[in-house]
Coordinates of C-alpha atoms and ligand atoms in Angstrom, one line a residue:
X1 CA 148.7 133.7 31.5
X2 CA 149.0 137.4 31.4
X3 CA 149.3 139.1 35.1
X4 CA 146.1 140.1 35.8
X5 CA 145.0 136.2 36.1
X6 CA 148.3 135.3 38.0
X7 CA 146.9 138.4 40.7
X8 CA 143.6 136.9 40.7
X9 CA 145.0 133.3 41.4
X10 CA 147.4 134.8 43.7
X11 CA 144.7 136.1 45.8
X12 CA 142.2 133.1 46.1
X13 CA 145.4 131.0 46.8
X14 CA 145.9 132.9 50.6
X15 CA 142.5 132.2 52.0
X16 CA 142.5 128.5 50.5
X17 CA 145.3 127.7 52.5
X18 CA 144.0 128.8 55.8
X19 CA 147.3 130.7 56.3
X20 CA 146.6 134.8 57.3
X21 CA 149.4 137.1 57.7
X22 CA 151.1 136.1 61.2
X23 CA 153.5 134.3 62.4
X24 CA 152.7 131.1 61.0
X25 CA 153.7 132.3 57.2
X26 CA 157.0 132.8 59.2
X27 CA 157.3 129.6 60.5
X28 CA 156.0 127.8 57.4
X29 CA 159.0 129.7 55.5
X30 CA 161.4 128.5 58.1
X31 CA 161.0 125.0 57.4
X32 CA 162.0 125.7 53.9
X33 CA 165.3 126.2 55.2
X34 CA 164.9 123.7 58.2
X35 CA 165.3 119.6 57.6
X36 CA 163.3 117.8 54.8
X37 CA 161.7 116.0 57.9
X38 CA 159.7 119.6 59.3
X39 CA 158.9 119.4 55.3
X40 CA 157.2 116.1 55.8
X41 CA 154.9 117.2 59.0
X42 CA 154.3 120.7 58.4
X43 CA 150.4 120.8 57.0
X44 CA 150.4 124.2 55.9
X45 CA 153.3 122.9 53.7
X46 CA 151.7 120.2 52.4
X47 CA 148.9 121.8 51.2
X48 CA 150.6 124.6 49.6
X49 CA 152.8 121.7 47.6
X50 CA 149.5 120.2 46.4
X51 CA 148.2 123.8 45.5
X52 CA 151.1 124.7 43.7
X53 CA 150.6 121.3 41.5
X54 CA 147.4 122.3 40.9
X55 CA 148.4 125.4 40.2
X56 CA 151.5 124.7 38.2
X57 CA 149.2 122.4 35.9
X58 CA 146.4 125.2 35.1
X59 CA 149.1 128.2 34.2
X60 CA 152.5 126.2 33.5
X61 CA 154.7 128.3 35.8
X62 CA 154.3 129.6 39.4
X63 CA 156.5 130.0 41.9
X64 CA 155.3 128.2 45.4
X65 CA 157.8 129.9 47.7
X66 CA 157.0 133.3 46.1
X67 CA 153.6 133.0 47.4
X68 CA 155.0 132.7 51.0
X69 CA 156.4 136.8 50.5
X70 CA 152.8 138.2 51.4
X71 CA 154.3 138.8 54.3
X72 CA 155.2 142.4 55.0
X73 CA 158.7 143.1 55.6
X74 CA 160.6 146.2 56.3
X75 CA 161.6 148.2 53.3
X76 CA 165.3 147.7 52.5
X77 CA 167.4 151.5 52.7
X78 CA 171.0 151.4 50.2
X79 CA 173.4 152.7 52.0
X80 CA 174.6 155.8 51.7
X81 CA 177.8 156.7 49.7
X82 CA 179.3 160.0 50.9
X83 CA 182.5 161.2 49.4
X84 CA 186.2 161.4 50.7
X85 CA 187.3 164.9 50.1
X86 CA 191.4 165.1 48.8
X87 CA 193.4 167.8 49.6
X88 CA 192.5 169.9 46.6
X89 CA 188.6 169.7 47.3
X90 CA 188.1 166.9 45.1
X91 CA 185.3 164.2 45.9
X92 CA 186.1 160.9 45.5
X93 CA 183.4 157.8 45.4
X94 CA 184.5 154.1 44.8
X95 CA 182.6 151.2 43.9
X96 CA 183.4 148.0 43.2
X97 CA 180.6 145.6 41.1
X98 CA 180.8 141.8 42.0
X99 CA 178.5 138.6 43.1
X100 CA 176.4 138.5 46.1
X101 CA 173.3 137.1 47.3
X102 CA 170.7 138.0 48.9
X103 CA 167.5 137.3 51.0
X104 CA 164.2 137.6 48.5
X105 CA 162.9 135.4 51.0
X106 CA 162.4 132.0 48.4
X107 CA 163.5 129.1 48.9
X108 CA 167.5 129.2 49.1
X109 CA 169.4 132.8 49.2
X110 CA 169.5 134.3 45.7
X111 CA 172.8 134.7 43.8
X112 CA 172.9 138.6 42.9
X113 CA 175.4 141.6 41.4
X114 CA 175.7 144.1 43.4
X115 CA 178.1 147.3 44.4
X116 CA 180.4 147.5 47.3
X117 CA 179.3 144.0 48.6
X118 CA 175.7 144.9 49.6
X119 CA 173.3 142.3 49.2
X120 CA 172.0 143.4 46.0
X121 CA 172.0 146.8 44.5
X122 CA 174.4 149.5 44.9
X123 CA 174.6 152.2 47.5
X124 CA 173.5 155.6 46.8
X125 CA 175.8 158.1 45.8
X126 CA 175.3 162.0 46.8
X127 CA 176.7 164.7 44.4
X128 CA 177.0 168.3 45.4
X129 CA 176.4 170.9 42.6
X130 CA 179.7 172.4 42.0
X131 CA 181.9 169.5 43.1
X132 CA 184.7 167.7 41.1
X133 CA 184.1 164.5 41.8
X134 CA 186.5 161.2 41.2
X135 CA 184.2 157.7 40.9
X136 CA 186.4 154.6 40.1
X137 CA 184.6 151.2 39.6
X138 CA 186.1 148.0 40.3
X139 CA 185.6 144.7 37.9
X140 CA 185.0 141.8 40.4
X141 CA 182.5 140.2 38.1
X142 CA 183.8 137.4 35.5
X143 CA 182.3 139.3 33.1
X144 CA 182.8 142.8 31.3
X145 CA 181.0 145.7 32.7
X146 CA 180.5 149.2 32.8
X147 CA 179.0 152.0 35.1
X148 CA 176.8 154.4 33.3
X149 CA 175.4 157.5 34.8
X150 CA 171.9 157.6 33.4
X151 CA 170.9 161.4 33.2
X152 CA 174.1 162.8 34.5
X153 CA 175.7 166.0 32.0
X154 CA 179.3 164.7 31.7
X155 CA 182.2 164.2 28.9
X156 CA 181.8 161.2 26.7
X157 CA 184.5 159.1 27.9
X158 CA 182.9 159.7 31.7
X159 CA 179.6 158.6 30.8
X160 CA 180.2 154.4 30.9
X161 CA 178.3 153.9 28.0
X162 CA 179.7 150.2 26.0
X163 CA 182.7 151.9 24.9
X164 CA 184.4 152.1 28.4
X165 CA 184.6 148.7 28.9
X166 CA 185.6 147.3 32.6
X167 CA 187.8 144.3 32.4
X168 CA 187.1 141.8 34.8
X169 CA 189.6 142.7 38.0
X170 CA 190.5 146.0 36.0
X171 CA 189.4 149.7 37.5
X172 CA 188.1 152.2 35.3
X173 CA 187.8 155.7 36.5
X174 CA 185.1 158.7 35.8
X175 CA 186.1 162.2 36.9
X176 CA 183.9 165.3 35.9
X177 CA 182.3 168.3 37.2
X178 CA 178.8 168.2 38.5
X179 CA 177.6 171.0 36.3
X180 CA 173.5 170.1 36.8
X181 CA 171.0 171.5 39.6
X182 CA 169.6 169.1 42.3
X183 CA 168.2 165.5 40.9
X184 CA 168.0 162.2 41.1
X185 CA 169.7 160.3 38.3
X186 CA 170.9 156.4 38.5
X187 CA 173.6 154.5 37.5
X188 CA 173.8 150.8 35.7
X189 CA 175.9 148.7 33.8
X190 CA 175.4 149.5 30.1
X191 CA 177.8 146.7 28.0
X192 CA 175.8 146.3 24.5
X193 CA 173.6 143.2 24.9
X194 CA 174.0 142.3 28.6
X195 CA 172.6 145.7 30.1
X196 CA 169.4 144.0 30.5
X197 CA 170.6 140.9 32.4
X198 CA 173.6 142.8 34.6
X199 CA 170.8 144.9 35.9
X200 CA 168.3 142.2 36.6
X201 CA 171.0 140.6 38.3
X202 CA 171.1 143.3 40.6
X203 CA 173.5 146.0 39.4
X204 CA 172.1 149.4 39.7
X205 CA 171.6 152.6 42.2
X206 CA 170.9 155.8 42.9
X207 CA 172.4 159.3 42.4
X208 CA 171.3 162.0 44.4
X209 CA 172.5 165.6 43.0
X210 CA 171.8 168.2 45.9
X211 CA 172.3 171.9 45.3
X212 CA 171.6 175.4 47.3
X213 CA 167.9 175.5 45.6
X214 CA 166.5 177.6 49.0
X215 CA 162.9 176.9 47.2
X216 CA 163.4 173.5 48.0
X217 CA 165.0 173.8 51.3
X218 CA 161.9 173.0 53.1
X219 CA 161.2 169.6 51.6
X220 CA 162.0 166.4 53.7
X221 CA 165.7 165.4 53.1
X222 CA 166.6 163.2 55.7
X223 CA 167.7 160.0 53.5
X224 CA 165.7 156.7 55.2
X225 CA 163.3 159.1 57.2
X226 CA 161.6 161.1 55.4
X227 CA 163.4 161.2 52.0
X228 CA 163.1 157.3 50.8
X229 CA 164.8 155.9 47.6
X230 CA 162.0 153.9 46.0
X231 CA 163.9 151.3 42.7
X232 CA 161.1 149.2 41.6
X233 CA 162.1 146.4 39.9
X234 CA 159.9 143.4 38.7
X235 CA 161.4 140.0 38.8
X236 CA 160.9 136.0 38.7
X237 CA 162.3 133.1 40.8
X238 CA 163.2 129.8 40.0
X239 CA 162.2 126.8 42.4
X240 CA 165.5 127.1 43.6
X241 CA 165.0 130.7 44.8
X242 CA 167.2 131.8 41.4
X243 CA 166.9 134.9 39.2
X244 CA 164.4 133.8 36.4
X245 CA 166.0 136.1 33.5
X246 CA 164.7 136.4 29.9
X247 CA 165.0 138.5 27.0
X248 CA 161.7 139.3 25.2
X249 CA 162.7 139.2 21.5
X250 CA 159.5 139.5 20.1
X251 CA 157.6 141.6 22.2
X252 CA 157.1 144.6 24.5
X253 CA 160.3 143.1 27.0
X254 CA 160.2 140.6 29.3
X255 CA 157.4 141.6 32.4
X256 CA 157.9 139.4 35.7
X257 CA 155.4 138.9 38.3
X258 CA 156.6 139.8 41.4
X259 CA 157.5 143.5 42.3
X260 CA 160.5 144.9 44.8
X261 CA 162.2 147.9 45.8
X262 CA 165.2 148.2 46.7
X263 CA 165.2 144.6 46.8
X264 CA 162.4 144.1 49.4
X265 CA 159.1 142.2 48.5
X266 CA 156.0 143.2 49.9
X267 CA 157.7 146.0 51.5
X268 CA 156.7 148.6 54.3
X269 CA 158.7 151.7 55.9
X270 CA 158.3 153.2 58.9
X271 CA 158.0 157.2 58.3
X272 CA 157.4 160.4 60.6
X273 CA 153.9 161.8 60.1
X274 CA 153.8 164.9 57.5
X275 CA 155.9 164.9 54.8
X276 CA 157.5 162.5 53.2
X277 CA 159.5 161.9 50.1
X278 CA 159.4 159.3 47.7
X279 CA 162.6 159.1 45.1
X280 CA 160.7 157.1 42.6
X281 CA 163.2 155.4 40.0
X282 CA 162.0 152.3 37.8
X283 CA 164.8 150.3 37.1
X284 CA 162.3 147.5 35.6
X285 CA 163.4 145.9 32.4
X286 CA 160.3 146.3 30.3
X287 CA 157.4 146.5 33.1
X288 CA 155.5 150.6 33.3
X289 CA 154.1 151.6 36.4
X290 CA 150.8 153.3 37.0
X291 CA 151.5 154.8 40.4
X292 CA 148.7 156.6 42.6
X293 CA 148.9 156.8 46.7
X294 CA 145.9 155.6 48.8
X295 CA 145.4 157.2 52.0
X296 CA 147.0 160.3 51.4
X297 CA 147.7 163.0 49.0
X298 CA 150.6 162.7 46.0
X299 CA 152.4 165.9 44.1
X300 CA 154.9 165.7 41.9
X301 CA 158.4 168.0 42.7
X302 CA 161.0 166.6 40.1
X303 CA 161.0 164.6 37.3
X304 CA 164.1 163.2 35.6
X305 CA 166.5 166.0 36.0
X306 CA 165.0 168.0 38.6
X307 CA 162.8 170.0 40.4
X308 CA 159.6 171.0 38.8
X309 CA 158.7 175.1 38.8
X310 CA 155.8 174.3 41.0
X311 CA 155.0 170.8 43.4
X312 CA 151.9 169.6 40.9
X313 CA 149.4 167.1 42.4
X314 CA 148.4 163.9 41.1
X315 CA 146.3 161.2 41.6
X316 CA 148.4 159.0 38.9
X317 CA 152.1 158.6 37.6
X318 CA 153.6 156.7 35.0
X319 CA 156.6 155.7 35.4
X320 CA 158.7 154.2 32.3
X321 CA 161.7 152.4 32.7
X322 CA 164.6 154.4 33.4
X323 CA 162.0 157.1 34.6
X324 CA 162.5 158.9 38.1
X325 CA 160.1 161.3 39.6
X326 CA 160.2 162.8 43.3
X327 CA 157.3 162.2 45.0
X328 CA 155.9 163.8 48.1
X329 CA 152.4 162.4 50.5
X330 CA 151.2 163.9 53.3
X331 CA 151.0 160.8 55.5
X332 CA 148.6 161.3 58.4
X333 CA 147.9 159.3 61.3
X334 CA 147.2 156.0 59.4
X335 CA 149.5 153.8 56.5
X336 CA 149.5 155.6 53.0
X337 CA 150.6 153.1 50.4
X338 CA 152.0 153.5 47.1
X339 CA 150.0 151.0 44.7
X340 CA 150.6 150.1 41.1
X341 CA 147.2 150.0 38.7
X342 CA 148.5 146.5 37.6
X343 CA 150.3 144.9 40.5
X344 CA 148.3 146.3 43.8
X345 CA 150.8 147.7 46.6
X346 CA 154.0 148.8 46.0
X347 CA 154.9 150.4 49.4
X348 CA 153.1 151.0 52.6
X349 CA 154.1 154.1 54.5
X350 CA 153.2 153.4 57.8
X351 CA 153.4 156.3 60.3
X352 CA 155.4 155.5 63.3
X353 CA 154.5 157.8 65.8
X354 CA 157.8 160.1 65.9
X355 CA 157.5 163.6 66.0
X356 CA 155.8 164.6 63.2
X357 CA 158.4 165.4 59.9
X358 CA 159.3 169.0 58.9
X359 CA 158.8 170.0 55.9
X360 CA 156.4 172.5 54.4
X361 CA 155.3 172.2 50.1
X362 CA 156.9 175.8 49.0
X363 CA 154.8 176.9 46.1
X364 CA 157.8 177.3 43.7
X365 CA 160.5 175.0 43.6
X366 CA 162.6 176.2 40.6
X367 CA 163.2 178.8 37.6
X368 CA 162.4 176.7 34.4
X369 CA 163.6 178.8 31.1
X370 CA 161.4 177.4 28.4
X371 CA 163.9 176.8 25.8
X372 CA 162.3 179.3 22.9
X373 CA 161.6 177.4 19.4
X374 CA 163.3 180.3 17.6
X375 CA 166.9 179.4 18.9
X376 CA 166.1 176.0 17.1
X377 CA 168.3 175.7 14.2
X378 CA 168.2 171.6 13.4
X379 CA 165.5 169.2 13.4
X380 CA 166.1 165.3 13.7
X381 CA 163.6 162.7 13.8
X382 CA 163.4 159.4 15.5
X383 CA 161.3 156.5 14.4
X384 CA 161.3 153.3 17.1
X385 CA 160.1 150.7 15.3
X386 CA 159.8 146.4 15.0
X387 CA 160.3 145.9 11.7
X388 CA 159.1 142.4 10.9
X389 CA 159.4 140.5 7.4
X390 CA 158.1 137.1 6.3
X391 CA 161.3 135.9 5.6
X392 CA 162.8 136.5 9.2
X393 CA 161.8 134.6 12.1
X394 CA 161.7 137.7 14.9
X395 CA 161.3 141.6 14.1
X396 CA 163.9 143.3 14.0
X397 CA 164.5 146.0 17.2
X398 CA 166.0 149.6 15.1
X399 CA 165.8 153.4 15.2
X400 CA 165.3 155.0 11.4
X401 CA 165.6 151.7 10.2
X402 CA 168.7 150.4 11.3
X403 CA 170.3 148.4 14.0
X404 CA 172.9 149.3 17.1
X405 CA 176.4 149.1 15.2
X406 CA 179.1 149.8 17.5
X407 CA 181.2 151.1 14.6
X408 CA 178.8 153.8 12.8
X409 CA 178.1 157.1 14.0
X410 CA 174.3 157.9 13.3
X411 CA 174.9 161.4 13.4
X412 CA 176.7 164.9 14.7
X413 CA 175.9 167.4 16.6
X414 CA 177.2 171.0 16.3
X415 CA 178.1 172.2 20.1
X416 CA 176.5 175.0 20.8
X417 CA 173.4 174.0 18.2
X418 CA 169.4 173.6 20.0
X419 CA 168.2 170.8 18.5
X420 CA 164.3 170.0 18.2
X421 CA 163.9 166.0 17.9
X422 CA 160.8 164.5 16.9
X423 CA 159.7 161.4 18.8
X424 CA 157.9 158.5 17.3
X425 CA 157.1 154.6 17.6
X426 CA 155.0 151.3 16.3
X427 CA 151.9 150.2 18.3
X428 CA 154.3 149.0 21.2
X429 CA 155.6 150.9 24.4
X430 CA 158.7 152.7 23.6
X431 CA 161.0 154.7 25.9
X432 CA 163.3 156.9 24.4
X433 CA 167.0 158.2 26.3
X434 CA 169.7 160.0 24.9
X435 CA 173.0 160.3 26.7
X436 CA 174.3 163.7 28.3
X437 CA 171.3 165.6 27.8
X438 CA 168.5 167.2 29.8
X439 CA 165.9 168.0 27.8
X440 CA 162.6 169.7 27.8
X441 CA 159.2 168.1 26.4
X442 CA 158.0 170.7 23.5
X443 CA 154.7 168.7 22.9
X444 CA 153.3 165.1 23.0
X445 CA 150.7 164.9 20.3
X446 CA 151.0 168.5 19.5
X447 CA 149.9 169.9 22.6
X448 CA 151.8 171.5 25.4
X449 CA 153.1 168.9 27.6
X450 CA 151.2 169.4 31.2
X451 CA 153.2 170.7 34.4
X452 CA 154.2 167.4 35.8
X453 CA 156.1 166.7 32.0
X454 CA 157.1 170.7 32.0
X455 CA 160.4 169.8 33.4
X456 CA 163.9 168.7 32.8
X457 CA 163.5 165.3 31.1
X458 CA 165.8 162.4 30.3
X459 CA 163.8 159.2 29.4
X460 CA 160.2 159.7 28.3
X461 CA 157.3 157.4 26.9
X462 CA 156.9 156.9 23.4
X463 CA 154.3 154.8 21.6
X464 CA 151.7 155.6 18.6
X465 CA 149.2 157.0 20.5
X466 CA 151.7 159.5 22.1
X467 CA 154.2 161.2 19.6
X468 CA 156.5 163.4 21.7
X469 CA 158.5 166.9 20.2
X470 CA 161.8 167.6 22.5
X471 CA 163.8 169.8 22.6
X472 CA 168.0 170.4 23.6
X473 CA 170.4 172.5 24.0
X474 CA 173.9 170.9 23.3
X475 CA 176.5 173.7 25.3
X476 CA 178.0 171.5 27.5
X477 CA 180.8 168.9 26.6
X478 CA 182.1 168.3 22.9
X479 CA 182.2 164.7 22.0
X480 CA 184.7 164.0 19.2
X481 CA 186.0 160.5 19.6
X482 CA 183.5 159.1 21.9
X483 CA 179.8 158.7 20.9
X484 CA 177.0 159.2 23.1
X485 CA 174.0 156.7 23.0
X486 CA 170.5 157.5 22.6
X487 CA 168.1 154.6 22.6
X488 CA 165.1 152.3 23.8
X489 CA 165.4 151.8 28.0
X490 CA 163.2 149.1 27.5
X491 CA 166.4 146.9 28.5
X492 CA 165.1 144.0 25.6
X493 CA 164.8 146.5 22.6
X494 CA 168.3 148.1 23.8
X495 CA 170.1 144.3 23.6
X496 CA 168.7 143.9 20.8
X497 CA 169.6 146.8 19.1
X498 CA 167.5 149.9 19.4
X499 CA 170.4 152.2 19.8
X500 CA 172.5 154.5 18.0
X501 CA 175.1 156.8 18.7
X502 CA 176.0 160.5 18.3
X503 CA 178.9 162.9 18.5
X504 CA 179.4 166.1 19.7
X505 CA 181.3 168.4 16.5
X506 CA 183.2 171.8 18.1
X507 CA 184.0 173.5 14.9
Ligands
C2O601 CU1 169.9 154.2 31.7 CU2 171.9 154.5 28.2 O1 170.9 154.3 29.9
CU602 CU1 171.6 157.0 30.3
CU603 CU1 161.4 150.0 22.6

């Protein structure tokens, strides 16, 4: 049953059980976690148990408490992670990744990973331009880990890709320069063949970079007010109110049914009128989002690694996994809400009467230097592909042919070099991200990317009907015993082996 049909289901299922939005969903959910005996008497109950069956035996699997989340509930805010400044100026963050669980509102709490003991996900760690900054993460998973930060310019063995491997109960530390303007970049867990589960499970957040950009100084940046972290994430539930996980070996990725953010289902938040902020990331495994806003106005200000040269206004987004993009709607006096061509409402931002938010849309927002095509000197191409034989049972997950192998280096980079890379895939969704790089999109089928891809880029779209020209300027760190990764961030295709790695030569 693909997802359109489980929607349409979904929807007949509320009115047939004579239960609206009010308290009585509330109460029907407490006797989940009241005695069996309330199970016995409770009507509403009842019925949905015999609804389920019937709906369990049309589709095969559907999850009866889910249905219960219709309910609105408040939007879940990470906490913020500011820095502890030493003595010589330097900014130190610490995390520590273990087991939690938290409230999806199914039938039992749901055992998580998180950071820093939070319910699920991590907190959200701000960077200054121009700071040294010290992150150590702490192993308290029985498992091996490692913190990656996705989009973030810094040395190899800083970047926690599956080379700097986290012990269980060990501490690895990170320490680098934030050498990039104003963004939003993420971090996850990035150990070859579990990424995609460690995340699922609940191990990821935000980075904000801020900066002295006085373009941008007018925009909403009050984090939880007006500036709200948005990590959409799709995911399933057992009857048990467990994680559902599942690699996708043969196909696009694995695509669950119910969407979250920040960990919240059905969410609302409660925003000033005016301007407000949306830092969009998806942190989905496999699932793309086709964003628009209803009841208001949406423009683009940064994508990936920054702000845009001008706001750009939109009436739709796509949003890849691994993709971020800042958002900003003019809320009036009634909800706006972020929905999802696929999946219906993402987010309602429901005005709450406070004075009315600052904020004014500049008309510029950043200087963005075209990288010229004549300071290209070395052209690379990159095929992501399924290659599937008779003889094998599944395809085969590979960039140019081959397979992830820890122990081969797919190729070097001269630092200093521009590099134009050429971007290409099967008939499935592709999404391609290469480590320590920002780069700029040249052309998607051979004609000028438009203003809302004009940007700094990290993780862009890739599939046969959209072949993508990039281009890079490697003058940052030299890389001569540690690879970087480029790869898939469809989590499935990266398990399973659409990676490869690259070093950086100073010669
Ligand atoms: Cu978001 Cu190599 O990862
Ligand atoms: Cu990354
Ligand atoms: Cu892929």
């Amino acid at each position: 049953m693909d997802n359109r049909s489980f929607q349409a289901m979904r929807t007949e299922f509320v009115p047939l059980n004579g239960v609206r939005r009010t308290g009585r969903r509330h109460a029907a959910y407490e006797s989940f976690t009241g005695s069996t005996h309330r199970h016995l008497i409770n009507a509403g109950v009842f019925f949905r148990a015999i609804l389920a069956i019937a709906l369990l035996a049309a589709c095969g699997t559907v999850n009866e408490a889910a249905l219960d989340t219709s309910v609105v509930a408040r939007l879940s805010i990470p906490a913020l992670l500011e820095p502890t400044f030493d003595g010589a100026g330097i900014a130190h963050y610490d995390l520590k990744i273990g087991e939690s669980r938290h409230d999806y509102r199914q039938t039992a709490l749901t055992d998580t990973y998180s950071y820093n003991g939070m319910s699920v996900l991590g907190p959200t760690l701000r960077l200054r331009t121009g700071d040294s900054v010290v992150i150590s993460v702490t192993n308290e998973l029985d498992e091996v880990t490692t913190t990656h930060w996705h989009g973030a310019v810094v040395p190899a063995e800083d970047d926690g890709g599956p080379h700097s491997l986290i012990e269980p109960g060990t501490t690895w530390i990170a320490d680098f320069d934030v050498i990039q303007p104003a963004a939003t970049l993420w971090y996850h867990p990035h150990v070859h063949g579990s990424t995609a589960e460690q995340v699922y499970r609940g191990a990821a957040g935000l980075i904000i970079i801020e900066d002295d950009n006085s373009a941008a100084a007018t925009l909403p940046a009050t984090y939880g007010v007006d500036d709200i972290p948005v990590i959409i994430q799709d995911r399933d539930f057992t009857e048990d109110g467990q994680l559902d996980f599942a690699i996708d070996e043969s196909g696009q990725g694995k695509i669950y049914t119910t969407l979250t953010v920040n960990g919240t289902l059905n969410p609302f938040v409660d925003v000033p009128e005016g301007l407000v902020r949306l830092r969009l990331l998806n942190g989905s495994q496999a699932r793309i989002y086709h964003l628009s806003v209803e009841g208001a106005d949406m423009t683009k200000i940064a994508s990936d690694g920054g702000y845009l040269a001008s706001p750009v206004a939109l009436e739709q987004l796509v949003l890849a996994p691994g993709d971020r993009a800042e958002i900003v709607v003019n809320v009036g006096m009634e909800s706006a809400t972020l929905v999802d061509s696929r999946q219906g409402r993402v987010l309602e931002l429901r005005p709450n009467g406070a004075a009315s938010g600052t904020g004014l849309l500049p008309d510029k927002l950043a200087t963005i230097e075209r990288i010229p095509e004549s300071e290209i000197t070395v052209d690379r191409s990159f095929d992501m592909d399924d290659e599937r034989y008779f003889w094998q049972f599944g395809p085969r997950w590979v960039i140019n042919g081959v397979q992830f192998d820890m122990n081969r280096i797919d190729f070097e980079v001269q630092l200093g070099d521009t590099e134009r890379w050429t971007l290409s895939g099967d008939d499935g969704q592709h999404v391609f991200h290469p480590h320590q790089i920002q780069y700029q999109i040249l052309s998607i089928n051979g004609e000028p990317p438009p203003p809302e891809e004009s940007g700094w880029e990290d993780t862009v779209l890739v599939n046969h009907e959209r072949d993508v020209v990039i281009a890079a300027r490697f003058n940052t760190y030299a890389a001569e015993d540690t690879p970087y990764m480029f790869h898939c961030h469809i989590l499935d295709h990266e398990d399973l082996g659409m990676m490869g790695q690259f070093l950086v030569i100073d010669e």
